[in-house]
Structure formats: C-alpha cells, structure tokens
Amino acid sequence: DARVTQTPRDKVTEMGQEVTMRCQPILGHNTVFWYRQTMMQGLELLAYFRNRAPLDDSGMPKDRFSAEMPDATLATLKIQPSEPRDSAVYFCASGSGQAQETQYFGPGTRLLVL
Amino acid sequence: DQQVKQNSPSLSVQEGRISILNCDYTNSMFDYFLWYKKYPAEGPTFLISISSIKDKNEDGRFTVFLNKSAKHLSLHIVPSQPGDSAVYFCAARGGADGLTFGKGTHLIIQP
C-alpha cells in the first residue's frame, strides 16, 4: 500500500527552537511538494521539487524556512528559528511528474510553537 | 487575492440525497482541476479530477462538472452517504506544478 509518510505527526516546541519535518514520498514519484494549512489561509504551497531539484520555493519565508531533498526517498522542511505564527499543519505530497498528475498527500505534521 | 473560492464553508445534506459542492476560480490559466476529501487528522485524499478540455467527468457516485466560461466547477455526490461527511477542497493547477486550493466546504450528511 503505497503512501506518503511524514514524521513527526505532532510537534510542540518553544519559540526560537529549530524544527525539522521529514517526508518520505511514494516510491517512484519524482515530484515532492510542501504545503501548509492554517485556519486563516487554508492550504498554501510552500515549495516543491522535481528529481530532487528545487523548482519553486516562492511560497516559503526564506529567512527562516529551508527545504531540501537529501535523496529521492527523503524530503525535509526546516524552520530555524521557529515563531508562534508558524503553528500550522504541514503536509507533504508527492506526484509522478506527469503532465496532469495527481498529488498524494501525507498525514501531515501538526506544529505548535509556543 | 484568492484564485480559487469555495463560498460555502459548510453544507448539510440528508443521506440518500444529492450533495452539490461549488467552486469558482479567477485564473484563466488553470487547466486542471481536482477535488480532495479530508477527514480530521488526515491528509487530503484525491477524489476526482477534470481537465479543462472536458466539461464532465464521472467516477461512481462522484461527478465533476466544469463550466469554463463561468470559471465554475461543481462536485456532485449521489446518493450521499454518511461516510461522505468530510471537508472537500477544490484545487486547480495551471502551468506550474503546485496546486492552488480553495478553503474547503465541510459537508455534513444527516441520517
């Protein structure tokens, strides 16, 4: 049963701490997306990769957020330093890279920054 | 400015009846539209999609209609079942690969 996995599922941290979220895309998918869901903004695209190369990170606050793909089976989203306004659910999704692909979402990481 | 709008935050429908969820978009570059369903504490699950070259796509109880001239799409669920109670997100893509989402409609199926 192929699915996107994300760790941790929940994270509570204090303002100023570093937060790292991990995602394992579906095996064989070459496109990975990071989304953030908040009550006010809904689901927003933060960044995405194709074949491990970052293609668009315009939705991401550059000063504190960074996204990487160390290898084809791991994507990371890091926040340093974290702030209370970063509290949200962060979703990773993967796709096959075809023209009209379906994106498959992971269960999300629920982040609370105190 | 929201490019994908779901104007009904919630919708209540009786079991067995038809549920109609609506979505409007403003970006004429969007060429692919998707509906996702989301349960609490889970990620969005893909439901059905439609390309801009079509006006209808059907999959079992789910049908998506696209009216390009009105920049409007709708999801029909018939008959509605209790397990359909969830938040439904409309999403669109054009050119770039990332999806632009609406804010969702909470569908409640009443017995």
PDB file of C-alpha atoms in Angstrom:
ATOM      1  CA  ASP A   1       0.000   0.000   0.000  1.00  0.00           C
ATOM      2  CA  ALA A   2       1.986   2.964  -1.297  1.00  0.00           C
ATOM      3  CA  ARG A   3       1.591   6.139   0.686  1.00  0.00           C
ATOM      4  CA  VAL A   4       3.409   9.285   1.682  1.00  0.00           C
ATOM      5  CA  THR A   5       4.730   9.187   5.234  1.00  0.00           C
ATOM      6  CA  GLN A   6       5.585  12.156   7.436  1.00  0.00           C
ATOM      7  CA  THR A   7       7.342  12.446  10.769  1.00  0.00           C
ATOM      8  CA  PRO A   8       6.735  13.618  13.376  1.00  0.00           C
ATOM      9  CA  ARG A   9       2.942  13.631  13.382  1.00  0.00           C
ATOM     10  CA  ASP A  10       2.848  16.195  16.163  1.00  0.00           C
ATOM     11  CA  LYS A  11       5.455  18.645  17.377  1.00  0.00           C
ATOM     12  CA  VAL A  12       5.271  21.149  20.215  1.00  0.00           C
ATOM     13  CA  THR A  13       8.223  23.457  20.614  1.00  0.00           C
ATOM     14  CA  GLU A  14       9.177  26.791  22.065  1.00  0.00           C
ATOM     15  CA  MET A  15       9.731  29.921  20.066  1.00  0.00           C
ATOM     16  CA  GLY A  16      13.280  30.158  18.767  1.00  0.00           C
ATOM     17  CA  GLN A  17      13.854  26.412  18.532  1.00  0.00           C
ATOM     18  CA  GLU A  18      14.721  24.600  15.336  1.00  0.00           C
ATOM     19  CA  VAL A  19      12.061  22.333  13.853  1.00  0.00           C
ATOM     20  CA  THR A  20      12.712  19.657  11.234  1.00  0.00           C
ATOM     21  CA  MET A  21       9.894  17.841   9.463  1.00  0.00           C
ATOM     22  CA  ARG A  22      10.507  14.798   7.291  1.00  0.00           C
ATOM     23  CA  CYS A  23       8.670  13.265   4.400  1.00  0.00           C
ATOM     24  CA  GLN A  24       9.080  10.022   2.518  1.00  0.00           C
ATOM     25  CA  PRO A  25       7.395  10.268  -0.892  1.00  0.00           C
ATOM     26  CA  ILE A  26       5.771   7.344  -2.654  1.00  0.00           C
ATOM     27  CA  LEU A  27       8.447   5.153  -4.217  1.00  0.00           C
ATOM     28  CA  GLY A  28       8.916   6.106  -7.853  1.00  0.00           C
ATOM     29  CA  HIS A  29       7.407   9.574  -7.525  1.00  0.00           C
ATOM     30  CA  ASN A  30       9.795  12.288  -8.636  1.00  0.00           C
ATOM     31  CA  THR A  31       7.875  15.378  -7.558  1.00  0.00           C
ATOM     32  CA  VAL A  32       7.568  16.409  -3.911  1.00  0.00           C
ATOM     33  CA  PHE A  33       5.509  19.297  -2.562  1.00  0.00           C
ATOM     34  CA  TRP A  34       5.297  21.018   0.816  1.00  0.00           C
ATOM     35  CA  TYR A  35       2.013  22.680   1.811  1.00  0.00           C
ATOM     36  CA  ARG A  36       0.950  24.470   4.966  1.00  0.00           C
ATOM     37  CA  GLN A  37      -2.591  24.607   6.295  1.00  0.00           C
ATOM     38  CA  THR A  38      -3.787  27.334   8.644  1.00  0.00           C
ATOM     39  CA  MET A  39      -7.260  28.469   9.627  1.00  0.00           C
ATOM     40  CA  MET A  40      -6.782  31.868   8.039  1.00  0.00           C
ATOM     41  CA  GLN A  41      -5.021  30.971   4.793  1.00  0.00           C
ATOM     42  CA  GLY A  42      -6.161  27.424   4.162  1.00  0.00           C
ATOM     43  CA  LEU A  43      -3.778  25.177   2.207  1.00  0.00           C
ATOM     44  CA  GLU A  44      -0.823  27.043   0.706  1.00  0.00           C
ATOM     45  CA  LEU A  45       2.049  25.758  -1.403  1.00  0.00           C
ATOM     46  CA  LEU A  46       5.419  26.417   0.210  1.00  0.00           C
ATOM     47  CA  ALA A  47       7.869  24.698  -2.117  1.00  0.00           C
ATOM     48  CA  TYR A  48       8.310  21.810  -4.488  1.00  0.00           C
ATOM     49  CA  PHE A  49      10.997  19.626  -6.012  1.00  0.00           C
ATOM     50  CA  ARG A  50      11.328  17.595  -9.145  1.00  0.00           C
ATOM     51  CA  ASN A  51      14.037  14.936  -9.369  1.00  0.00           C
ATOM     52  CA  ARG A  52      15.351  16.361  -6.078  1.00  0.00           C
ATOM     53  CA  ALA A  53      15.931  19.810  -7.577  1.00  0.00           C
ATOM     54  CA  PRO A  54      14.019  22.726  -6.047  1.00  0.00           C
ATOM     55  CA  LEU A  55      11.741  24.261  -8.675  1.00  0.00           C
ATOM     56  CA  ASP A  56       9.733  26.776  -6.704  1.00  0.00           C
ATOM     57  CA  ASP A  57      10.019  27.977  -3.132  1.00  0.00           C
ATOM     58  CA  SER A  58       8.341  31.333  -3.588  1.00  0.00           C
ATOM     59  CA  GLY A  59       5.678  30.455  -1.023  1.00  0.00           C
ATOM     60  CA  MET A  60       8.220  29.964   1.710  1.00  0.00           C
ATOM     61  CA  PRO A  61       9.573  32.610   4.116  1.00  0.00           C
ATOM     62  CA  LYS A  62      13.212  32.457   3.045  1.00  0.00           C
ATOM     63  CA  ASP A  63      14.766  33.889   6.155  1.00  0.00           C
ATOM     64  CA  ARG A  64      13.720  31.037   8.426  1.00  0.00           C
ATOM     65  CA  PHE A  65      12.475  28.174   6.256  1.00  0.00           C
ATOM     66  CA  SER A  66      14.543  25.785   4.184  1.00  0.00           C
ATOM     67  CA  ALA A  67      13.561  22.718   2.193  1.00  0.00           C
ATOM     68  CA  GLU A  68      15.861  20.010   0.895  1.00  0.00           C
ATOM     69  CA  MET A  69      15.859  16.562  -0.639  1.00  0.00           C
ATOM     70  CA  PRO A  70      18.990  14.761   0.535  1.00  0.00           C
ATOM     71  CA  ASP A  71      17.946  11.757  -1.545  1.00  0.00           C
ATOM     72  CA  ALA A  72      14.989  10.508  -3.573  1.00  0.00           C
ATOM     73  CA  THR A  73      13.350   8.926  -0.531  1.00  0.00           C
ATOM     74  CA  LEU A  74      13.590  11.851   1.875  1.00  0.00           C
ATOM     75  CA  ALA A  75      12.425  15.461   1.828  1.00  0.00           C
ATOM     76  CA  THR A  76      12.939  17.793   4.765  1.00  0.00           C
ATOM     77  CA  LEU A  77      11.421  21.109   5.790  1.00  0.00           C
ATOM     78  CA  LYS A  78      13.297  23.040   8.436  1.00  0.00           C
ATOM     79  CA  ILE A  79      12.299  26.128  10.400  1.00  0.00           C
ATOM     80  CA  GLN A  80      15.015  27.978  12.268  1.00  0.00           C
ATOM     81  CA  PRO A  81      14.194  29.865  14.412  1.00  0.00           C
ATOM     82  CA  SER A  82      10.547  28.939  14.823  1.00  0.00           C
ATOM     83  CA  GLU A  83       7.903  31.520  15.726  1.00  0.00           C
ATOM     84  CA  PRO A  84       4.337  31.173  17.064  1.00  0.00           C
ATOM     85  CA  ARG A  85       2.942  32.238  13.673  1.00  0.00           C
ATOM     86  CA  ASP A  86       4.494  29.093  12.165  1.00  0.00           C
ATOM     87  CA  SER A  87       1.954  26.988  14.060  1.00  0.00           C
ATOM     88  CA  ALA A  88       0.062  25.055  11.400  1.00  0.00           C
ATOM     89  CA  VAL A  89      -0.291  21.633   9.828  1.00  0.00           C
ATOM     90  CA  TYR A  90       2.435  20.945   7.290  1.00  0.00           C
ATOM     91  CA  PHE A  91       1.640  18.488   4.519  1.00  0.00           C
ATOM     92  CA  CYS A  92       3.955  16.763   2.133  1.00  0.00           C
ATOM     93  CA  ALA A  93       2.617  15.440  -1.173  1.00  0.00           C
ATOM     94  CA  SER A  94       4.241  13.505  -3.985  1.00  0.00           C
ATOM     95  CA  GLY A  95       3.415  13.026  -7.648  1.00  0.00           C
ATOM     96  CA  SER A  96       4.605  11.098 -10.663  1.00  0.00           C
ATOM     97  CA  GLY A  97       5.744  14.183 -12.568  1.00  0.00           C
ATOM     98  CA  GLN A  98       3.370  13.613 -15.483  1.00  0.00           C
ATOM     99  CA  ALA A  99       1.510  16.467 -17.126  1.00  0.00           C
ATOM    100  CA  GLN A 100      -1.749  16.007 -15.246  1.00  0.00           C
ATOM    101  CA  GLU A 101      -0.549  14.171 -12.218  1.00  0.00           C
ATOM    102  CA  THR A 102      -2.455  13.551  -9.041  1.00  0.00           C
ATOM    103  CA  GLN A 103      -0.712  14.655  -5.882  1.00  0.00           C
ATOM    104  CA  TYR A 104      -0.889  12.225  -2.989  1.00  0.00           C
ATOM    105  CA  PHE A 105      -0.729  13.719   0.461  1.00  0.00           C
ATOM    106  CA  GLY A 106       0.837  12.500   3.661  1.00  0.00           C
ATOM    107  CA  PRO A 107      -0.968  12.684   7.020  1.00  0.00           C
ATOM    108  CA  GLY A 108       0.692  15.963   7.961  1.00  0.00           C
ATOM    109  CA  THR A 109       2.821  17.273  10.824  1.00  0.00           C
ATOM    110  CA  ARG A 110       0.892  19.362  13.299  1.00  0.00           C
ATOM    111  CA  LEU A 111       3.249  22.024  14.630  1.00  0.00           C
ATOM    112  CA  LEU A 112       2.606  24.177  17.664  1.00  0.00           C
ATOM    113  CA  VAL A 113       5.146  26.859  18.527  1.00  0.00           C
ATOM    114  CA  LEU A 114       4.662  28.324  21.996  1.00  0.00           C
TER     115      LEU A 114
ATOM    116  CA  ASP B   1      -6.425  37.606  -3.666  1.00  0.00           C
ATOM    117  CA  GLN B   2      -7.944  34.133  -3.649  1.00  0.00           C
ATOM    118  CA  GLN B   3      -7.765  32.478  -7.047  1.00  0.00           C
ATOM    119  CA  VAL B   4      -9.895  29.501  -6.023  1.00  0.00           C
ATOM    120  CA  LYS B   5     -13.003  30.163  -3.972  1.00  0.00           C
ATOM    121  CA  GLN B   6     -15.381  27.876  -2.178  1.00  0.00           C
ATOM    122  CA  ASN B   7     -18.037  30.217  -0.911  1.00  0.00           C
ATOM    123  CA  SER B   8     -19.907  27.751   1.272  1.00  0.00           C
ATOM    124  CA  PRO B   9     -17.936  26.923   4.429  1.00  0.00           C
ATOM    125  CA  SER B  10     -20.442  24.181   5.240  1.00  0.00           C
ATOM    126  CA  LEU B  11     -23.254  22.203   3.663  1.00  0.00           C
ATOM    127  CA  SER B  12     -25.759  19.868   5.270  1.00  0.00           C
ATOM    128  CA  VAL B  13     -27.454  17.182   3.156  1.00  0.00           C
ATOM    129  CA  GLN B  14     -29.756  14.349   4.017  1.00  0.00           C
ATOM    130  CA  GLU B  15     -28.491  10.819   3.468  1.00  0.00           C
ATOM    131  CA  GLY B  16     -29.530   9.486   0.066  1.00  0.00           C
ATOM    132  CA  ARG B  17     -29.930  12.933  -1.480  1.00  0.00           C
ATOM    133  CA  ILE B  18     -27.569  14.713  -3.837  1.00  0.00           C
ATOM    134  CA  SER B  19     -24.713  16.821  -2.472  1.00  0.00           C
ATOM    135  CA  ILE B  20     -23.512  19.660  -4.692  1.00  0.00           C
ATOM    136  CA  LEU B  21     -20.299  21.442  -3.803  1.00  0.00           C
ATOM    137  CA  ASN B  22     -19.314  24.522  -5.739  1.00  0.00           C
ATOM    138  CA  CYS B  23     -16.035  26.160  -6.621  1.00  0.00           C
ATOM    139  CA  ASP B  24     -15.162  29.313  -8.562  1.00  0.00           C
ATOM    140  CA  TYR B  25     -11.792  30.355  -9.928  1.00  0.00           C
ATOM    141  CA  THR B  26     -10.379  33.533 -11.364  1.00  0.00           C
ATOM    142  CA  ASN B  27      -7.177  32.462 -13.119  1.00  0.00           C
ATOM    143  CA  SER B  28      -7.883  31.592 -16.760  1.00  0.00           C
ATOM    144  CA  MET B  29      -4.507  29.835 -16.944  1.00  0.00           C
ATOM    145  CA  PHE B  30      -5.772  26.972 -14.792  1.00  0.00           C
ATOM    146  CA  ASP B  31      -6.093  23.860 -16.966  1.00  0.00           C
ATOM    147  CA  TYR B  32      -6.544  21.038 -14.490  1.00  0.00           C
ATOM    148  CA  PHE B  33      -8.906  20.827 -11.553  1.00  0.00           C
ATOM    149  CA  LEU B  34      -9.100  18.374  -8.687  1.00  0.00           C
ATOM    150  CA  TRP B  35     -11.304  17.642  -5.710  1.00  0.00           C
ATOM    151  CA  TYR B  36      -9.841  16.340  -2.481  1.00  0.00           C
ATOM    152  CA  LYS B  37     -11.628  14.997   0.551  1.00  0.00           C
ATOM    153  CA  LYS B  38     -10.211  15.432   4.031  1.00  0.00           C
ATOM    154  CA  TYR B  39     -11.039  13.776   7.324  1.00  0.00           C
ATOM    155  CA  PRO B  40      -9.804  15.265  10.635  1.00  0.00           C
ATOM    156  CA  ALA B  41      -6.166  14.491  11.460  1.00  0.00           C
ATOM    157  CA  GLU B  42      -5.545  13.038   7.997  1.00  0.00           C
ATOM    158  CA  GLY B  43      -4.090  14.404   4.798  1.00  0.00           C
ATOM    159  CA  PRO B  44      -6.290  15.330   1.830  1.00  0.00           C
ATOM    160  CA  THR B  45      -7.284  12.323  -0.275  1.00  0.00           C
ATOM    161  CA  PHE B  46      -7.687  12.645  -4.030  1.00  0.00           C
ATOM    162  CA  LEU B  47     -11.266  12.171  -5.178  1.00  0.00           C
ATOM    163  CA  ILE B  48     -11.707  13.142  -8.820  1.00  0.00           C
ATOM    164  CA  SER B  49     -10.218  15.468 -11.405  1.00  0.00           C
ATOM    165  CA  ILE B  50     -11.071  17.120 -14.693  1.00  0.00           C
ATOM    166  CA  SER B  51      -9.047  18.613 -17.492  1.00  0.00           C
ATOM    167  CA  SER B  52     -10.039  21.966 -18.950  1.00  0.00           C
ATOM    168  CA  ILE B  53     -10.763  20.318 -22.304  1.00  0.00           C
ATOM    169  CA  LYS B  54     -13.667  18.427 -20.773  1.00  0.00           C
ATOM    170  CA  ASP B  55     -16.871  19.589 -19.149  1.00  0.00           C
ATOM    171  CA  LYS B  56     -17.738  16.483 -17.177  1.00  0.00           C
ATOM    172  CA  ASN B  57     -16.006  13.582 -15.517  1.00  0.00           C
ATOM    173  CA  GLU B  58     -17.756  10.806 -13.654  1.00  0.00           C
ATOM    174  CA  ASP B  59     -16.481   8.179 -11.234  1.00  0.00           C
ATOM    175  CA  GLY B  60     -19.093   6.116  -9.475  1.00  0.00           C
ATOM    176  CA  ARG B  61     -21.155   8.346  -7.211  1.00  0.00           C
ATOM    177  CA  PHE B  62     -18.944  11.361  -7.935  1.00  0.00           C
ATOM    178  CA  THR B  63     -19.278  13.672 -10.925  1.00  0.00           C
ATOM    179  CA  VAL B  64     -17.365  16.867 -11.539  1.00  0.00           C
ATOM    180  CA  PHE B  65     -18.720  19.494 -13.923  1.00  0.00           C
ATOM    181  CA  LEU B  66     -16.632  22.288 -15.401  1.00  0.00           C
ATOM    182  CA  ASN B  67     -18.039  25.494 -16.916  1.00  0.00           C
ATOM    183  CA  LYS B  68     -15.031  27.285 -18.330  1.00  0.00           C
ATOM    184  CA  SER B  69     -16.908  30.363 -19.497  1.00  0.00           C
ATOM    185  CA  ALA B  70     -18.223  30.896 -15.986  1.00  0.00           C
ATOM    186  CA  LYS B  71     -14.966  29.751 -14.367  1.00  0.00           C
ATOM    187  CA  HIS B  72     -17.006  27.453 -12.196  1.00  0.00           C
ATOM    188  CA  LEU B  73     -16.847  23.823 -11.256  1.00  0.00           C
ATOM    189  CA  SER B  74     -19.009  21.652  -9.091  1.00  0.00           C
ATOM    190  CA  LEU B  75     -18.821  18.250  -7.469  1.00  0.00           C
ATOM    191  CA  HIS B  76     -21.966  16.148  -7.323  1.00  0.00           C
ATOM    192  CA  ILE B  77     -22.259  13.221  -4.955  1.00  0.00           C
ATOM    193  CA  VAL B  78     -25.262  10.985  -5.417  1.00  0.00           C
ATOM    194  CA  PRO B  79     -26.525   9.313  -3.394  1.00  0.00           C
ATOM    195  CA  SER B  80     -24.875  10.906  -0.354  1.00  0.00           C
ATOM    196  CA  GLN B  81     -23.709   8.513   2.341  1.00  0.00           C
ATOM    197  CA  PRO B  82     -22.688   9.058   5.982  1.00  0.00           C
ATOM    198  CA  GLY B  83     -19.048   8.317   5.128  1.00  0.00           C
ATOM    199  CA  ASP B  84     -19.078  11.284   2.764  1.00  0.00           C
ATOM    200  CA  SER B  85     -19.087  13.664   5.742  1.00  0.00           C
ATOM    201  CA  ALA B  86     -15.738  15.440   5.455  1.00  0.00           C
ATOM    202  CA  VAL B  87     -14.144  18.675   4.262  1.00  0.00           C
ATOM    203  CA  TYR B  88     -13.943  18.920   0.479  1.00  0.00           C
ATOM    204  CA  PHE B  89     -11.256  21.010  -1.173  1.00  0.00           C
ATOM    205  CA  CYS B  90     -11.321  22.253  -4.709  1.00  0.00           C
ATOM    206  CA  ALA B  91      -7.859  22.670  -6.261  1.00  0.00           C
ATOM    207  CA  ALA B  92      -6.550  23.997  -9.548  1.00  0.00           C
ATOM    208  CA  ARG B  93      -3.294  23.966 -11.462  1.00  0.00           C
ATOM    209  CA  GLY B  94      -2.044  25.885 -14.448  1.00  0.00           C
ATOM    210  CA  GLY B  95       1.465  25.826 -15.801  1.00  0.00           C
ATOM    211  CA  ALA B  96       3.350  25.419 -12.549  1.00  0.00           C
ATOM    212  CA  ASP B  97       3.002  22.144 -10.746  1.00  0.00           C
ATOM    213  CA  GLY B  98       1.792  23.310  -7.380  1.00  0.00           C
ATOM    214  CA  LEU B  99      -1.910  23.282  -6.604  1.00  0.00           C
ATOM    215  CA  THR B 100      -3.958  26.311  -5.585  1.00  0.00           C
ATOM    216  CA  PHE B 101      -6.615  25.299  -3.097  1.00  0.00           C
ATOM    217  CA  GLY B 102      -9.931  26.719  -2.026  1.00  0.00           C
ATOM    218  CA  LYS B 103     -10.607  26.980   1.696  1.00  0.00           C
ATOM    219  CA  GLY B 104     -12.860  23.962   1.729  1.00  0.00           C
ATOM    220  CA  THR B 105     -16.506  23.092   2.329  1.00  0.00           C
ATOM    221  CA  HIS B 106     -17.480  21.000   5.314  1.00  0.00           C
ATOM    222  CA  LEU B 107     -20.078  18.513   4.108  1.00  0.00           C
ATOM    223  CA  ILE B 108     -22.344  17.011   6.757  1.00  0.00           C
ATOM    224  CA  ILE B 109     -24.537  14.072   5.791  1.00  0.00           C
ATOM    225  CA  GLN B 110     -27.501  13.764   8.090  1.00  0.00           C
ATOM    226  CA  PRO B 111     -29.300  10.459   8.667  1.00  0.00           C
TER     227      PRO B 111
END
